[in-house]
Coordinates of C-alpha atoms and ligand atoms in Angstrom, one line a residue:
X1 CA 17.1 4.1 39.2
X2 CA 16.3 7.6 40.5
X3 CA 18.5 10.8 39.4
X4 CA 18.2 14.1 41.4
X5 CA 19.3 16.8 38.8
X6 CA 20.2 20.2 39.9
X7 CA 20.6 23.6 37.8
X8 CA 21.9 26.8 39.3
X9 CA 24.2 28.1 36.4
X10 CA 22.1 31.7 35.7
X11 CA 18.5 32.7 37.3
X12 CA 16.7 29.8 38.0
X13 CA 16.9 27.3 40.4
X14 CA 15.4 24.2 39.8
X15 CA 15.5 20.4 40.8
X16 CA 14.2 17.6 38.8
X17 CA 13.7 14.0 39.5
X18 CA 13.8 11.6 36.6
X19 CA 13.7 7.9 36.7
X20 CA 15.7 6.3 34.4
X21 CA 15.9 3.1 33.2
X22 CA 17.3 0.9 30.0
X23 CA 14.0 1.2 28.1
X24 CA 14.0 4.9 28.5
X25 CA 13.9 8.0 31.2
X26 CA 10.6 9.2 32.8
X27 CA 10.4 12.6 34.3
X28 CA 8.5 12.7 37.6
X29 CA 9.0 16.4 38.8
X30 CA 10.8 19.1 37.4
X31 CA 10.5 21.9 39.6
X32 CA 11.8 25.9 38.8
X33 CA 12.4 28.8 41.2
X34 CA 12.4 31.9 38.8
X35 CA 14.3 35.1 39.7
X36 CA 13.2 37.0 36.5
X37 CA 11.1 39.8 39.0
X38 CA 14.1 40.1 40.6
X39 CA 16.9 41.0 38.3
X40 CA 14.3 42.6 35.8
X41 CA 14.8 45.8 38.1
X42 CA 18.3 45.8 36.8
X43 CA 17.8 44.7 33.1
X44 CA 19.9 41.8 33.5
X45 CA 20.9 39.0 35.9
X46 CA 23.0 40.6 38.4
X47 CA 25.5 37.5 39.7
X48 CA 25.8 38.2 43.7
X49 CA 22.0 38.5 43.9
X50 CA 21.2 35.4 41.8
X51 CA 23.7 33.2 44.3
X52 CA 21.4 34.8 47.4
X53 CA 18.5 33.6 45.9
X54 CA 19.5 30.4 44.8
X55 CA 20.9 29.9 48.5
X56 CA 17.5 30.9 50.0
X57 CA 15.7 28.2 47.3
X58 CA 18.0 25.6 46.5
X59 CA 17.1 23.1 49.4
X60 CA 13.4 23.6 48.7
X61 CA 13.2 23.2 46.0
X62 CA 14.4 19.9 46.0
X63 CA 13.0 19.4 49.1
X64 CA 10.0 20.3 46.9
X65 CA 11.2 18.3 43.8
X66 CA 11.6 14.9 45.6
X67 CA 8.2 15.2 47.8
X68 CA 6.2 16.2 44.4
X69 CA 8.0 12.9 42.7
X70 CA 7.0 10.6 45.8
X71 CA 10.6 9.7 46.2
X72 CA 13.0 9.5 49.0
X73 CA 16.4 10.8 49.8
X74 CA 17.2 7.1 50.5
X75 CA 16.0 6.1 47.1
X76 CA 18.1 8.4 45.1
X77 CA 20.6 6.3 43.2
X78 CA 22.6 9.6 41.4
X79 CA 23.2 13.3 41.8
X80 CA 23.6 15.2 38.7
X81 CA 24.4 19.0 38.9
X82 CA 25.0 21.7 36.3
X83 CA 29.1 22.4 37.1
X84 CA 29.4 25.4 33.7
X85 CA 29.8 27.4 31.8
X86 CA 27.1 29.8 33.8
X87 CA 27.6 32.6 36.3
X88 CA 30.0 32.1 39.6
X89 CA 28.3 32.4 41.9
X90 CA 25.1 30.7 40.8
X91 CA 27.2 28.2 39.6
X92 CA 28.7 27.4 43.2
X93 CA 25.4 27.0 44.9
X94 CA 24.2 24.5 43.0
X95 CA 27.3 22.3 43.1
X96 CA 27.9 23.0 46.8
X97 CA 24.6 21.0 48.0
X98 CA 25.0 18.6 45.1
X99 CA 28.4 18.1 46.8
X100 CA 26.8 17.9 50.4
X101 CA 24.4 15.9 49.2
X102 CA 26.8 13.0 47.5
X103 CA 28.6 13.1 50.7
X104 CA 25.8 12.7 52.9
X105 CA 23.4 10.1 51.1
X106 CA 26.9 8.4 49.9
X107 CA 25.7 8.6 45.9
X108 CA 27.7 9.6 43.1
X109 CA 27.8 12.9 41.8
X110 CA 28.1 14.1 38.0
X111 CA 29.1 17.5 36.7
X112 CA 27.0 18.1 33.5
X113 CA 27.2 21.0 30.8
X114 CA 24.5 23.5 31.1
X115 CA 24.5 23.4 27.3
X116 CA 24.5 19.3 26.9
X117 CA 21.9 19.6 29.0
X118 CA 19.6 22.1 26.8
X119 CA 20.6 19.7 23.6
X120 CA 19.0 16.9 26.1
X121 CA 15.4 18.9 26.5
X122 CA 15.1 17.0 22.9
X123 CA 15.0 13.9 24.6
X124 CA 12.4 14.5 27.4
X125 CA 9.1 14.3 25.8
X126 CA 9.1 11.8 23.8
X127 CA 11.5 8.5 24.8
X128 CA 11.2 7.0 21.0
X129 CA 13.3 9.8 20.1
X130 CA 16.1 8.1 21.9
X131 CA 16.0 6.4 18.6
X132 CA 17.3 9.6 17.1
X133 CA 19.5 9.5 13.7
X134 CA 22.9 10.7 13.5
X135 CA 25.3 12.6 12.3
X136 CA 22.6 15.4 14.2
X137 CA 23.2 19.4 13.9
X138 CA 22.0 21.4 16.6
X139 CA 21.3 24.7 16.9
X140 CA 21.8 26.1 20.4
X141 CA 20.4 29.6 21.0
X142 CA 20.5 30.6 24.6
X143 CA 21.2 33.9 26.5
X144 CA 24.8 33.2 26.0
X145 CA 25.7 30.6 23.4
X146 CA 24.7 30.5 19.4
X147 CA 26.5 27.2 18.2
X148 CA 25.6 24.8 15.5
X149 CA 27.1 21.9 17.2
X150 CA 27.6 18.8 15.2
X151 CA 26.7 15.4 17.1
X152 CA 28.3 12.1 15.0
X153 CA 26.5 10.0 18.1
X154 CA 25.1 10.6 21.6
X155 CA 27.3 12.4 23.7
X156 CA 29.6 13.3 20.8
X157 CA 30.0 17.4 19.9
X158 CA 31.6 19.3 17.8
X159 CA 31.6 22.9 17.4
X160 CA 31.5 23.5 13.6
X161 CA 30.0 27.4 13.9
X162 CA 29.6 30.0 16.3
X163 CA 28.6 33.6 17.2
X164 CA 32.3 36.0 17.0
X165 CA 30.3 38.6 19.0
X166 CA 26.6 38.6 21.1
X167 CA 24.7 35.4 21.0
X168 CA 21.3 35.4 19.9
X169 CA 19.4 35.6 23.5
X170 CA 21.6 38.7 24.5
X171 CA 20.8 40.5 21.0
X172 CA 17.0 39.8 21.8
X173 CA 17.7 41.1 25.2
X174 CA 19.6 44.2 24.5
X175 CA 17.2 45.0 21.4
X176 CA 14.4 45.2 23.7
X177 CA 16.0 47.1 26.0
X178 CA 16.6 49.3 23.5
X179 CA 12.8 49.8 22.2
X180 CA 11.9 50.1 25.8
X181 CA 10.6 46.3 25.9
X182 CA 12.0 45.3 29.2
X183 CA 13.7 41.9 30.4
X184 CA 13.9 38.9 29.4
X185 CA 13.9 40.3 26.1
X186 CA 13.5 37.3 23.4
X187 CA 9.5 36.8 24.9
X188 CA 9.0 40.7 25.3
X189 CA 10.2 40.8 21.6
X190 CA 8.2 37.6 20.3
X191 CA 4.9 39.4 21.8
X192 CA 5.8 42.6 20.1
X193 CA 6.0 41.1 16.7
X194 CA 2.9 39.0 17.4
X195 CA 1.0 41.7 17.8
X196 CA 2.6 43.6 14.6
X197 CA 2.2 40.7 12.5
X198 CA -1.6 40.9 13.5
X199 CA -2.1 44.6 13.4
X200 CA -1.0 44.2 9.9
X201 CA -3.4 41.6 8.8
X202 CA -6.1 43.9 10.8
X203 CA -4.9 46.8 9.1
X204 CA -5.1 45.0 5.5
X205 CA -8.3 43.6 6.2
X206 CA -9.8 47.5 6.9
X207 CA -7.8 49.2 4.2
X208 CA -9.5 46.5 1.8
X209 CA -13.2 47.8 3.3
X210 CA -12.0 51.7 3.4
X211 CA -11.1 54.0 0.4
X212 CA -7.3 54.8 0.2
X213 CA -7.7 58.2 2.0
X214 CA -9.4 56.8 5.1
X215 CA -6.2 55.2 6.4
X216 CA -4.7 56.8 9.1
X217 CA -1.4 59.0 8.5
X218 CA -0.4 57.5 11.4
X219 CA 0.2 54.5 9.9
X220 CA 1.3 55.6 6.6
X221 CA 4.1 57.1 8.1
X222 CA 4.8 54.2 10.4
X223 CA 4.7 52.0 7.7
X224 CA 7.0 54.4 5.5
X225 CA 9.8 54.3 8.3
X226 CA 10.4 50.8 8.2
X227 CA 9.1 49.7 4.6
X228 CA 12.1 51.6 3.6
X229 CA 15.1 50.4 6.0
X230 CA 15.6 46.5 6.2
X231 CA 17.8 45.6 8.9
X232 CA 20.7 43.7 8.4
X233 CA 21.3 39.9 8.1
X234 CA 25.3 39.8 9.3
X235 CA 27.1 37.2 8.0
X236 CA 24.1 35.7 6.1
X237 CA 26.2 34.9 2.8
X238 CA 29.8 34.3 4.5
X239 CA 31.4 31.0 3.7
X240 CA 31.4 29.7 7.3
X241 CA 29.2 28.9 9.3
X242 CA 30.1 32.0 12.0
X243 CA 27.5 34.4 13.4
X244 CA 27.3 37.7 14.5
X245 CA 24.8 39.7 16.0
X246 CA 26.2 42.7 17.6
X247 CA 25.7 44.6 14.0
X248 CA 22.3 43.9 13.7
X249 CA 21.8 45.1 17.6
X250 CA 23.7 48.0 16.6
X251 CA 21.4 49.0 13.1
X252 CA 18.2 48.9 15.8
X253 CA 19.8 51.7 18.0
X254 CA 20.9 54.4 15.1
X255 CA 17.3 53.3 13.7
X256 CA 15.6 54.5 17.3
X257 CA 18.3 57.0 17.4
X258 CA 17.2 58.7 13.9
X259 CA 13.5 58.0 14.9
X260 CA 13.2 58.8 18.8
X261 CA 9.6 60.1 18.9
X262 CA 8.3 56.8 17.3
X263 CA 9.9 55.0 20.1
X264 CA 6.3 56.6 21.8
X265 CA 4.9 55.0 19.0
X266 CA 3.5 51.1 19.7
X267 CA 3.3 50.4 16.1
X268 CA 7.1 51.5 15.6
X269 CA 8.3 49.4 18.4
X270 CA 5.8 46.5 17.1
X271 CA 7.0 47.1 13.8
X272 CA 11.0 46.7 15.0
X273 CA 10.6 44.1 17.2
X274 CA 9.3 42.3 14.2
X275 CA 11.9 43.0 11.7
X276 CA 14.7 42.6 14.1
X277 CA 13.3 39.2 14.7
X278 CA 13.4 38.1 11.5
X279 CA 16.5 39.0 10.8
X280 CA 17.7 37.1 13.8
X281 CA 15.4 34.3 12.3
X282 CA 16.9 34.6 8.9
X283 CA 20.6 34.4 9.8
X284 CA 20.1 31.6 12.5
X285 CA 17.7 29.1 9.2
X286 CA 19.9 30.0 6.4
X287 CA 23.9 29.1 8.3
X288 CA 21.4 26.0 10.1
X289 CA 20.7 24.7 6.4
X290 CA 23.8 25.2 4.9
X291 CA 25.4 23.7 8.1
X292 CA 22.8 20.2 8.2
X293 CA 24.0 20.4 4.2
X294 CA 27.5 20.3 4.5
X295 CA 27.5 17.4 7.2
X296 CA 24.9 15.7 5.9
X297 CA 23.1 15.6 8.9
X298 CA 20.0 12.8 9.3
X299 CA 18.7 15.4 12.1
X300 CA 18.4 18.5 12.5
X301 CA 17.6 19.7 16.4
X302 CA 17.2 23.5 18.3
X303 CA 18.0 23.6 21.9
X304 CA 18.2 26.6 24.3
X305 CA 16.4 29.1 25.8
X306 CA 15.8 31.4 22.0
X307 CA 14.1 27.9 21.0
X308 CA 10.9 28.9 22.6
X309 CA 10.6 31.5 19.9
X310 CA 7.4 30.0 17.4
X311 CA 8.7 32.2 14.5
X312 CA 12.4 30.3 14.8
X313 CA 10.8 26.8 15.3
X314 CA 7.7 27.1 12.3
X315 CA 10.3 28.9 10.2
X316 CA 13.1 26.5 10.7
X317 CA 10.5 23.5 10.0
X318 CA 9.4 24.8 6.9
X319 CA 12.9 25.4 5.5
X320 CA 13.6 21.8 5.9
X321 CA 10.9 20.6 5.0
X322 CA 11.7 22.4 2.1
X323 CA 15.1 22.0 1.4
X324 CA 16.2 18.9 3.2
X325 CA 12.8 16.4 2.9
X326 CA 14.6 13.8 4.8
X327 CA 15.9 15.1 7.5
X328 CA 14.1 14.7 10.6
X329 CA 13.6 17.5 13.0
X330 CA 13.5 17.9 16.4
X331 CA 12.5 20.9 19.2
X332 CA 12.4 21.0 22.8
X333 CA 8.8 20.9 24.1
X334 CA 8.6 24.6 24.9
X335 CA 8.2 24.3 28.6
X336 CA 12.1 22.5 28.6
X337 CA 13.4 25.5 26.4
X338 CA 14.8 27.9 29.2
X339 CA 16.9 26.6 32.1
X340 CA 15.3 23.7 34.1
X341 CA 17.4 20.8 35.7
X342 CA 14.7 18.3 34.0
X343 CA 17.2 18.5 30.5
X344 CA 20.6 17.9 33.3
X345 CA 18.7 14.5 34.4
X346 CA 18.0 13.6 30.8
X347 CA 21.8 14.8 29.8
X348 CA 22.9 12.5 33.0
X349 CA 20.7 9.6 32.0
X350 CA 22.5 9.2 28.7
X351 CA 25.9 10.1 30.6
X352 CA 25.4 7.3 33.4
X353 CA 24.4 4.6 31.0
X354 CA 27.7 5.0 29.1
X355 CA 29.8 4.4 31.7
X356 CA 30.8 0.8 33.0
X357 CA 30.0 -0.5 36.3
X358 CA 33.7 -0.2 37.5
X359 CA 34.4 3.6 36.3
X360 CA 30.6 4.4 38.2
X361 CA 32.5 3.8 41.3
X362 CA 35.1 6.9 40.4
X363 CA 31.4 9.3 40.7
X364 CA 31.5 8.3 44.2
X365 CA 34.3 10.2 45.2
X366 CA 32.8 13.6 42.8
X367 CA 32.1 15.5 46.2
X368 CA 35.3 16.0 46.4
X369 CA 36.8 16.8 42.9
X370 CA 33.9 18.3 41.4
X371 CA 34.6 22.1 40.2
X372 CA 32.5 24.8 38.6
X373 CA 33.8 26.0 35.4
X374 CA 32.5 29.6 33.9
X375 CA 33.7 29.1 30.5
X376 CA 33.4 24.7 30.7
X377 CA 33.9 23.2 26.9
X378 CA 31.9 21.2 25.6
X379 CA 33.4 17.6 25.4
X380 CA 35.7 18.6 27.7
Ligands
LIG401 O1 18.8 29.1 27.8 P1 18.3 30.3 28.6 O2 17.1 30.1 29.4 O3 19.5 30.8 29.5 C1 20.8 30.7 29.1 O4 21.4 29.6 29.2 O5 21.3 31.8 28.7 O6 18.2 31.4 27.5 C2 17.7 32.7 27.9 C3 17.6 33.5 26.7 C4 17.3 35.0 27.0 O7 18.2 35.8 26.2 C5 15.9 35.2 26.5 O8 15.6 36.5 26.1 C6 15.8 34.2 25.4 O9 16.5 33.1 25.9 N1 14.4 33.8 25.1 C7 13.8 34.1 23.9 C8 12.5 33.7 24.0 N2 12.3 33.2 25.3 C9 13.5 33.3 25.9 N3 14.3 34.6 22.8 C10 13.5 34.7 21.7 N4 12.2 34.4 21.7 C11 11.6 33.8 22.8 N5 10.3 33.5 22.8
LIG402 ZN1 20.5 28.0 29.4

């Protein structure tokens, strides 16, 4: 069978086309409509403009996802749309021609959670992971969640830890608005500390062929401002497994505050950006371990948009390959990691096939019933 996904819950629109079958899904098109241009002129998504653009895409780009897949309208055997938690008004675009579109081509419509769907990016590049071991912890970092969410079997969450202030994508975000990075923050951030991380090897490598006195003051005192101020790794040692990155956000601006002429300073910002990072890095690892610990998780799996940061994923992997041998571990090919609709087809591919033949019937009738939900639970 043939599922049209849809996802319209932030700034993206995108339509996917996945075939899905009893062996296993295939994805034949999965097709994104950034806005990132647009609301980066406001430093954030800005709700009323992201609905006009996702009304101006959203019936080309399926148009565009179902002609790139080869498949026709008549061919399309489920609809599957991103209902919450998200924004509004992006929310409402993509369910209203999901809805139209049930009605019209007489298919059944399911609501899926934007973050069940991230958790299903795991499951798009390589089918033998369907085969995936359970109980399974999963870190979700987007722009608005940071959950370890515990999964006993497919389909099956709990919430065992969460973030009490700013998730993690929002503290990348407003810490690179802060060093002048612009928006989205997380890759503006994981380029800064790229380049740090190789300006210091550089550096090393030259101070090892100079005397002491040919290095540049200028980096002796940029190294002196931060060799001496850590940031801080909230809630690193608390017993639960609770987040909280609003502190750490907070330690970057009276550190740029204290140092505002070094904001001029690339190194500075380099040198921030990279120490900010890893403290984000450090929290998120160390309550992940102690989480996969206490649950005795088989698998261990990252999901959301933060998971396309190659610090998290190669730091995470070595910590358990270090501490917990025989868990397996799973990531989201990176191109799945931000919002696409290709995860909502996988999410409604193990959805659909859990459902009997007589309840299927019930997704007929989903044009009508099916609402949007800002702050949608999951396993509601
Ligand atoms: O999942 P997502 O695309 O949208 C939401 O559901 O929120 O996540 C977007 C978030 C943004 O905060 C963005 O800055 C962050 O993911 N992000 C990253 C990276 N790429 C995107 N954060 C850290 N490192 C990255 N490479
Ligand atoms: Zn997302």
């Amino acid at each position: 069978m043939f599922i049209l996904s849809i996802e319209t819950s932030c700034d993206e629109t995108a339509a996917a086309v996945i075939q899905s079958e009893a062996a296993g899904l295939s994805l034949l098109t999965n097709i994104v409509s950034s806005q990132i241009k647009l609301h980066a002129a406001w430093g954030g998504v800005v709700p009323n403009l992201a609905a006009r653009e996702h009304l101006k895409n959203i019936l080309p780009v399926i148009e565009e996802a179902l002609n790139a897949a080869g498949v026709t309208k008549g061919a399309i055997d489920l609809i599957a749309v991103t209902h919450g938690p998200g924004l509004i008004p992006a929310l409402l675009i993509g369910v209203g021609a999901a809805k139209t579109l049930s009605y019209l081509w007489d298919v059944p419509l399911i609501g899926i959670h934007h973050i069940e769907g991230h958790i299903y990016a795991n499951f798009l590049h390589e089918i033998k992971s369907e085969e995936v071991e359970f109980p399974a912890l999963c870190l979700v970092v987007s722009g608005g969640h940071t959950q370890l969410v515990l999964m006993k079997k497919h389909l099956n969450y709990e919430v065992v830890g969460e973030t009490q202030d700013d998730a993690a994508g929002e503290a990348f975000d407003k810490v690179a608005r802060i060093l002048g990075l612009g928006y989205p923050g997380g890759p503006a951030i994981a380029a800064a500390a790229a380049n740090y991380k190789l300006q210091m090897t550089n550096d090393k490598q030259s101070a090892s062929q100079q005397t002491k006195f040919k290095i540049s003051k200028e980096i002796l005192t940029t190294r002196h401002q931060l060799l001496n101020t850590t940031l801080p790794r909230p809630m690193i040692n608390s017993k639960n497994l609770n987040f909280s990155f609003s502190g750490l956000k907070t330690a970057v601006l009276y550190l740029v505050k204290k140092n505002k002429l070094l904001l001029k300073n690339e190194k500075f910002v380099a040198e921030v950006a990279a120490e900010f990072q890893q403290a984000a890095c450090d929290v998120l690892i160390t309550k992940t371990i102690s989480a996969a610990k206490k649950y005795d998780a088989k698998t261990v799996m990252l999901a959301g948009g933060v998971s396309a940061n190659r610090e998290l994923r190669k730091q995470l992997g070595a910590a358990i390959e270090k501490e917990l041998p025989n868990v397996s571990y799973m990531m989201p090919a990176i191109e799945y990691t931000g919002d696409n609709a290709a995860m909502i087809g996988a999410a409604a591919h193990f959805r659909w096939r859990n459902i009997s033949e007589k309840d299927r019937q019930k997704f007929k009738n989903n044009w009508k019933n099916l609402e949007t939900d800002a702050n949608l639970k999951l396993n509601a």
